Amino acid sequence: MSTPPLILDIDGTLTRPDGWGIDPRVFDPLREWNAPVVLATGKAFPYPIALCHFIGVPELVVAENGGIVYTGDDVHVTADADASRTVATEYRAAGYDLGWGEGDTVNRWRETEVAVSRDQPLEPLRELAAAAGLEVIDTGYAYHVKDTDQNKGEGVRLIADHVGFDLADCVAIGDSINDVSTFETVGRSFAVSNADDAARAAADEVLAEAHADGTLSVLDRVR
């Protein structure tokens, strides 16, 4: 059996046991992987691009929950952040905060959505987003105000078409509701044990191990 293309979430999936920071044990297996590796994340575009550089793999990236897709030579922007930024302005005007401090590096380079810290009130954010025709998803790391149509699965499909691999051959690993569309797109999917209910329900298999431990167990199995 040939080595399958990988579709990997980052936060909660490539992270250390406490859930924060990339577990360095994933670097060598991914650098040596003999098939495409796609990083599909809710993070702003520069973060997964940088991670590709640090790992040493070609840049194949779905960022901002599908809002930005990089196929290795072209950047595809699939959503517009104007509406979500308006929601963020209204949220602040109502007396709330995005929760990231003055520098707000979480949103500084974000082009198609807005992320709000999970220690901020969710219901008023959801109400404002719904009034604007948007949605809020809770990835376990942030609340993302986004277009209802943008998702990771469509981004993965775009990369597969461009690079030339079969989605049915792909293995995906993730932990969150934003990975459901990816799980529905690929041939085989795994949820790490720390995954939320939506990811667990959508995955073909829920792993016994959490975070990078779970991911590494899959890499050993499917290599």
mmCIF file of C-alpha atoms in Angstrom:
data_model
loop_
_atom_site.group_PDB
_atom_site.id
_atom_site.type_symbol
_atom_site.label_atom_id
_atom_site.label_comp_id
_atom_site.label_asym_id
_atom_site.label_seq_id
_atom_site.Cartn_x
_atom_site.Cartn_y
_atom_site.Cartn_z
ATOM 1 C CA MET A 1 0.000 0.000 0.000
ATOM 2 C CA SER A 2 1.388 3.412 -0.948
ATOM 3 C CA THR A 3 1.866 6.225 1.563
ATOM 4 C CA PRO A 4 -1.343 8.311 1.699
ATOM 5 C CA PRO A 5 -1.549 12.093 1.449
ATOM 6 C CA LEU A 6 -2.081 13.656 4.884
ATOM 7 C CA ILE A 7 -4.529 16.410 5.839
ATOM 8 C CA LEU A 8 -3.586 17.690 9.296
ATOM 9 C CA ASP A 9 -5.140 20.180 11.632
ATOM 10 C CA ILE A 10 -2.687 22.058 13.875
ATOM 11 C CA ASP A 11 -4.117 23.158 17.249
ATOM 12 C CA GLY A 12 -5.210 20.153 19.261
ATOM 13 C CA THR A 13 -3.746 17.775 16.670
ATOM 14 C CA LEU A 14 -0.021 18.527 16.348
ATOM 15 C CA THR A 15 0.228 20.017 19.830
ATOM 16 C CA ARG A 16 1.982 18.943 23.023
ATOM 17 C CA PRO A 17 0.048 16.996 25.691
ATOM 18 C CA ASP A 18 -1.107 20.200 27.410
ATOM 19 C CA GLY A 19 -2.607 21.417 24.127
ATOM 20 C CA TRP A 20 -0.244 24.359 23.540
ATOM 21 C CA GLY A 21 2.766 24.560 21.262
ATOM 22 C CA ILE A 22 3.742 22.206 18.459
ATOM 23 C CA ASP A 23 5.083 18.865 19.658
ATOM 24 C CA PRO A 24 8.552 18.625 18.037
ATOM 25 C CA ARG A 25 8.174 14.858 17.637
ATOM 26 C CA VAL A 26 5.959 15.445 14.582
ATOM 27 C CA PHE A 27 8.647 17.271 12.619
ATOM 28 C CA ASP A 28 10.764 14.373 11.361
ATOM 29 C CA PRO A 29 7.897 12.024 10.403
ATOM 30 C CA LEU A 30 6.197 14.788 8.424
ATOM 31 C CA ARG A 31 9.405 15.951 6.736
ATOM 32 C CA GLU A 32 10.075 12.358 5.676
ATOM 33 C CA TRP A 33 6.489 11.664 4.562
ATOM 34 C CA ASN A 34 6.509 10.335 1.006
ATOM 35 C CA ALA A 35 3.245 11.973 -0.076
ATOM 36 C CA PRO A 36 1.669 15.455 0.083
ATOM 37 C CA VAL A 37 1.130 16.943 3.549
ATOM 38 C CA VAL A 38 -1.594 19.588 3.789
ATOM 39 C CA LEU A 39 -1.940 21.748 6.903
ATOM 40 C CA ALA A 40 -5.607 22.702 7.340
ATOM 41 C CA THR A 41 -6.208 25.103 10.206
ATOM 42 C CA GLY A 42 -8.235 27.938 11.639
ATOM 43 C CA LYS A 43 -5.064 29.958 12.130
ATOM 44 C CA ALA A 44 -4.249 33.024 10.043
ATOM 45 C CA PHE A 45 -2.388 32.315 6.796
ATOM 46 C CA PRO A 46 1.191 33.169 7.916
ATOM 47 C CA TYR A 47 1.164 30.614 10.721
ATOM 48 C CA PRO A 48 0.753 27.381 8.704
ATOM 49 C CA ILE A 49 3.059 28.739 5.994
ATOM 50 C CA ALA A 50 5.743 29.274 8.639
ATOM 51 C CA LEU A 51 5.105 25.829 10.074
ATOM 52 C CA CYS A 52 5.659 24.280 6.638
ATOM 53 C CA HIS A 53 9.008 26.082 6.531
ATOM 54 C CA PHE A 54 9.997 24.886 9.999
ATOM 55 C CA ILE A 55 8.999 21.282 9.289
ATOM 56 C CA GLY A 56 10.613 21.324 5.847
ATOM 57 C CA VAL A 57 7.601 20.348 3.722
ATOM 58 C CA PRO A 58 6.152 22.031 0.619
ATOM 59 C CA GLU A 59 3.637 24.788 1.349
ATOM 60 C CA LEU A 60 0.165 23.267 0.965
ATOM 61 C CA VAL A 61 -2.149 25.169 3.282
ATOM 62 C CA VAL A 62 -5.793 25.670 4.112
ATOM 63 C CA ALA A 63 -5.941 28.598 6.545
ATOM 64 C CA GLU A 64 -8.669 30.533 8.347
ATOM 65 C CA ASN A 65 -11.121 27.624 8.196
ATOM 66 C CA GLY A 66 -10.969 27.537 4.404
ATOM 67 C CA GLY A 67 -10.934 31.286 3.844
ATOM 68 C CA ILE A 68 -7.435 31.150 2.331
ATOM 69 C CA VAL A 69 -6.035 28.239 0.337
ATOM 70 C CA TYR A 70 -2.468 27.973 -0.931
ATOM 71 C CA THR A 71 -1.950 25.312 -3.582
ATOM 72 C CA GLY A 72 1.821 25.631 -3.696
ATOM 73 C CA ASP A 73 1.912 28.438 -6.243
ATOM 74 C CA ASP A 74 -1.407 30.308 -6.070
ATOM 75 C CA VAL A 75 -3.260 31.947 -3.184
ATOM 76 C CA HIS A 76 -7.044 31.543 -3.311
ATOM 77 C CA VAL A 77 -9.145 33.807 -1.077
ATOM 78 C CA THR A 78 -12.601 32.293 -0.718
ATOM 79 C CA ALA A 79 -14.249 34.728 1.689
ATOM 80 C CA ASP A 80 -14.370 38.414 2.595
ATOM 81 C CA ALA A 81 -13.632 39.630 6.127
ATOM 82 C CA ASP A 82 -15.546 42.927 5.843
ATOM 83 C CA ALA A 83 -18.714 41.536 7.421
ATOM 84 C CA SER A 84 -16.868 39.765 10.221
ATOM 85 C CA ARG A 85 -14.858 42.908 10.977
ATOM 86 C CA THR A 86 -18.119 44.836 11.203
ATOM 87 C CA VAL A 87 -19.364 42.249 13.687
ATOM 88 C CA ALA A 88 -16.160 42.698 15.705
ATOM 89 C CA THR A 89 -16.671 46.473 15.746
ATOM 90 C CA GLU A 90 -20.272 46.046 16.922
ATOM 91 C CA TYR A 91 -19.154 43.542 19.563
ATOM 92 C CA ARG A 92 -16.657 46.055 20.943
ATOM 93 C CA ALA A 93 -19.264 48.843 20.822
ATOM 94 C CA ALA A 94 -21.538 46.656 22.961
ATOM 95 C CA GLY A 95 -18.866 46.675 25.655
ATOM 96 C CA TYR A 96 -17.051 43.438 24.885
ATOM 97 C CA ASP A 97 -13.510 42.744 23.703
ATOM 98 C CA LEU A 98 -11.819 40.363 21.289
ATOM 99 C CA GLY A 99 -9.599 39.301 24.159
ATOM 100 C CA TRP A 100 -6.150 39.320 22.590
ATOM 101 C CA GLY A 101 -4.724 42.576 23.974
ATOM 102 C CA GLU A 102 -3.554 45.688 22.150
ATOM 103 C CA GLY A 103 -1.236 43.910 19.699
ATOM 104 C CA ASP A 104 -3.802 41.244 18.736
ATOM 105 C CA THR A 105 -1.425 39.076 16.720
ATOM 106 C CA VAL A 106 -4.236 36.514 16.424
ATOM 107 C CA ASN A 107 -6.103 38.802 14.007
ATOM 108 C CA ARG A 108 -3.319 41.054 12.721
ATOM 109 C CA TRP A 109 -2.787 39.043 9.525
ATOM 110 C CA ARG A 110 -6.246 37.472 9.309
ATOM 111 C CA GLU A 111 -7.896 38.191 5.962
ATOM 112 C CA THR A 112 -11.228 36.367 5.823
ATOM 113 C CA GLU A 113 -12.598 36.098 9.382
ATOM 114 C CA VAL A 114 -12.176 37.367 12.939
ATOM 115 C CA ALA A 115 -11.155 35.281 15.944
ATOM 116 C CA VAL A 116 -12.353 36.068 19.465
ATOM 117 C CA SER A 117 -10.867 34.667 22.665
ATOM 118 C CA ARG A 118 -12.951 31.948 24.308
ATOM 119 C CA ASP A 119 -12.937 33.852 27.599
ATOM 120 C CA GLN A 120 -15.229 36.463 26.020
ATOM 121 C CA PRO A 121 -19.070 36.205 26.004
ATOM 122 C CA LEU A 122 -20.256 33.932 23.200
ATOM 123 C CA GLU A 123 -24.003 34.554 22.909
ATOM 124 C CA PRO A 124 -23.843 38.285 22.033
ATOM 125 C CA LEU A 125 -21.168 37.439 19.465
ATOM 126 C CA ARG A 126 -23.403 34.774 17.935
ATOM 127 C CA GLU A 127 -26.364 37.139 17.825
ATOM 128 C CA LEU A 128 -24.382 39.833 16.022
ATOM 129 C CA ALA A 129 -22.918 37.308 13.593
ATOM 130 C CA ALA A 130 -26.315 35.794 12.801
ATOM 131 C CA ALA A 131 -27.748 39.248 12.124
ATOM 132 C CA ALA A 132 -24.953 39.734 9.561
ATOM 133 C CA GLY A 133 -25.580 36.341 7.940
ATOM 134 C CA LEU A 134 -22.402 34.876 9.426
ATOM 135 C CA GLU A 135 -21.686 32.069 11.870
ATOM 136 C CA VAL A 136 -19.492 31.553 14.914
ATOM 137 C CA ILE A 137 -17.671 28.260 15.387
ATOM 138 C CA ASP A 138 -15.892 27.239 18.560
ATOM 139 C CA THR A 139 -12.703 25.358 17.674
ATOM 140 C CA GLY A 140 -11.688 24.872 21.281
ATOM 141 C CA TYR A 141 -8.988 27.501 20.843
ATOM 142 C CA ALA A 142 -11.031 30.522 19.700
ATOM 143 C CA TYR A 143 -14.439 31.649 18.501
ATOM 144 C CA HIS A 144 -14.245 32.268 14.746
ATOM 145 C CA VAL A 145 -16.655 34.703 13.088
ATOM 146 C CA LYS A 146 -16.833 33.532 9.492
ATOM 147 C CA ASP A 147 -18.785 33.186 6.300
ATOM 148 C CA THR A 148 -21.137 30.202 6.442
ATOM 149 C CA ASP A 149 -19.741 28.816 3.167
ATOM 150 C CA GLN A 150 -16.014 28.786 3.932
ATOM 151 C CA ASN A 151 -14.733 25.463 5.261
ATOM 152 C CA LYS A 152 -11.600 23.366 5.307
ATOM 153 C CA GLY A 153 -13.040 20.565 3.180
ATOM 154 C CA GLU A 154 -13.486 22.752 0.103
ATOM 155 C CA GLY A 155 -9.959 24.059 0.555
ATOM 156 C CA VAL A 156 -8.589 20.525 0.695
ATOM 157 C CA ARG A 157 -10.529 19.684 -2.467
ATOM 158 C CA LEU A 158 -8.982 22.672 -4.255
ATOM 159 C CA ILE A 159 -5.449 21.597 -3.294
ATOM 160 C CA ALA A 160 -6.084 17.990 -4.319
ATOM 161 C CA ASP A 161 -7.337 19.100 -7.740
ATOM 162 C CA HIS A 162 -4.323 21.357 -8.236
ATOM 163 C CA VAL A 163 -1.620 19.014 -6.942
ATOM 164 C CA GLY A 164 -3.189 15.902 -8.416
ATOM 165 C CA PHE A 165 -3.903 13.469 -5.621
ATOM 166 C CA ASP A 166 -7.073 11.485 -4.969
ATOM 167 C CA LEU A 167 -9.150 12.582 -1.984
ATOM 168 C CA ALA A 168 -10.205 8.978 -1.475
ATOM 169 C CA ASP A 169 -6.570 8.117 -0.732
ATOM 170 C CA CYS A 170 -6.176 10.851 1.907
ATOM 171 C CA VAL A 171 -5.936 10.422 5.653
ATOM 172 C CA ALA A 172 -7.137 13.333 7.792
ATOM 173 C CA ILE A 173 -6.539 13.927 11.499
ATOM 174 C CA GLY A 174 -8.249 16.618 13.563
ATOM 175 C CA ASP A 175 -9.933 17.567 16.801
ATOM 176 C CA SER A 176 -12.662 20.110 16.185
ATOM 177 C CA ILE A 177 -15.921 21.016 14.510
ATOM 178 C CA ASN A 178 -13.927 22.833 11.821
ATOM 179 C CA ASP A 179 -12.416 19.473 10.810
ATOM 180 C CA VAL A 180 -15.797 17.888 10.052
ATOM 181 C CA SER A 181 -15.847 19.146 6.456
ATOM 182 C CA THR A 182 -12.374 17.672 5.941
ATOM 183 C CA PHE A 183 -13.437 14.336 7.421
ATOM 184 C CA GLU A 184 -16.391 14.287 5.015
ATOM 185 C CA THR A 185 -14.103 14.982 2.047
ATOM 186 C CA VAL A 186 -11.327 12.410 2.462
ATOM 187 C CA GLY A 187 -11.141 8.633 2.371
ATOM 188 C CA ARG A 188 -10.199 8.006 6.009
ATOM 189 C CA SER A 189 -10.436 10.255 9.054
ATOM 190 C CA PHE A 190 -9.269 10.139 12.657
ATOM 191 C CA ALA A 191 -10.242 12.259 15.658
ATOM 192 C CA VAL A 192 -7.702 12.514 18.467
ATOM 193 C CA SER A 193 -9.105 11.641 21.893
ATOM 194 C CA ASN A 194 -9.287 15.307 22.930
ATOM 195 C CA ALA A 195 -11.620 16.045 19.981
ATOM 196 C CA ASP A 196 -14.980 17.740 20.443
ATOM 197 C CA ASP A 197 -18.271 15.925 19.928
ATOM 198 C CA ALA A 198 -18.725 17.060 16.317
ATOM 199 C CA ALA A 199 -15.302 15.801 15.230
ATOM 200 C CA ARG A 200 -15.725 12.539 17.118
ATOM 201 C CA ALA A 201 -19.065 11.889 15.446
ATOM 202 C CA ALA A 202 -17.744 12.655 11.946
ATOM 203 C CA ALA A 203 -14.471 10.700 12.153
ATOM 204 C CA ASP A 204 -14.116 7.126 10.951
ATOM 205 C CA GLU A 205 -12.176 6.395 14.129
ATOM 206 C CA VAL A 206 -11.677 8.096 17.485
ATOM 207 C CA LEU A 207 -8.170 7.498 18.761
ATOM 208 C CA ALA A 208 -7.219 6.434 22.270
ATOM 209 C CA GLU A 209 -4.415 9.015 22.363
ATOM 210 C CA ALA A 210 -4.659 12.810 22.531
ATOM 211 C CA HIS A 211 -2.983 15.641 20.621
ATOM 212 C CA ALA A 212 0.296 14.716 18.868
ATOM 213 C CA ASP A 213 0.352 11.302 20.531
ATOM 214 C CA GLY A 214 -2.783 10.430 18.586
ATOM 215 C CA THR A 215 -1.445 11.857 15.356
ATOM 216 C CA LEU A 216 1.849 9.994 15.688
ATOM 217 C CA SER A 217 -0.012 6.743 16.291
ATOM 218 C CA VAL A 218 -1.864 7.218 12.987
ATOM 219 C CA LEU A 219 1.326 8.056 11.092
ATOM 220 C CA ASP A 220 2.930 4.867 12.360
ATOM 221 C CA ARG A 221 -0.107 2.863 11.276
ATOM 222 C CA VAL A 222 -0.707 4.252 7.764
ATOM 223 C CA ARG A 223 2.845 4.904 6.606
#
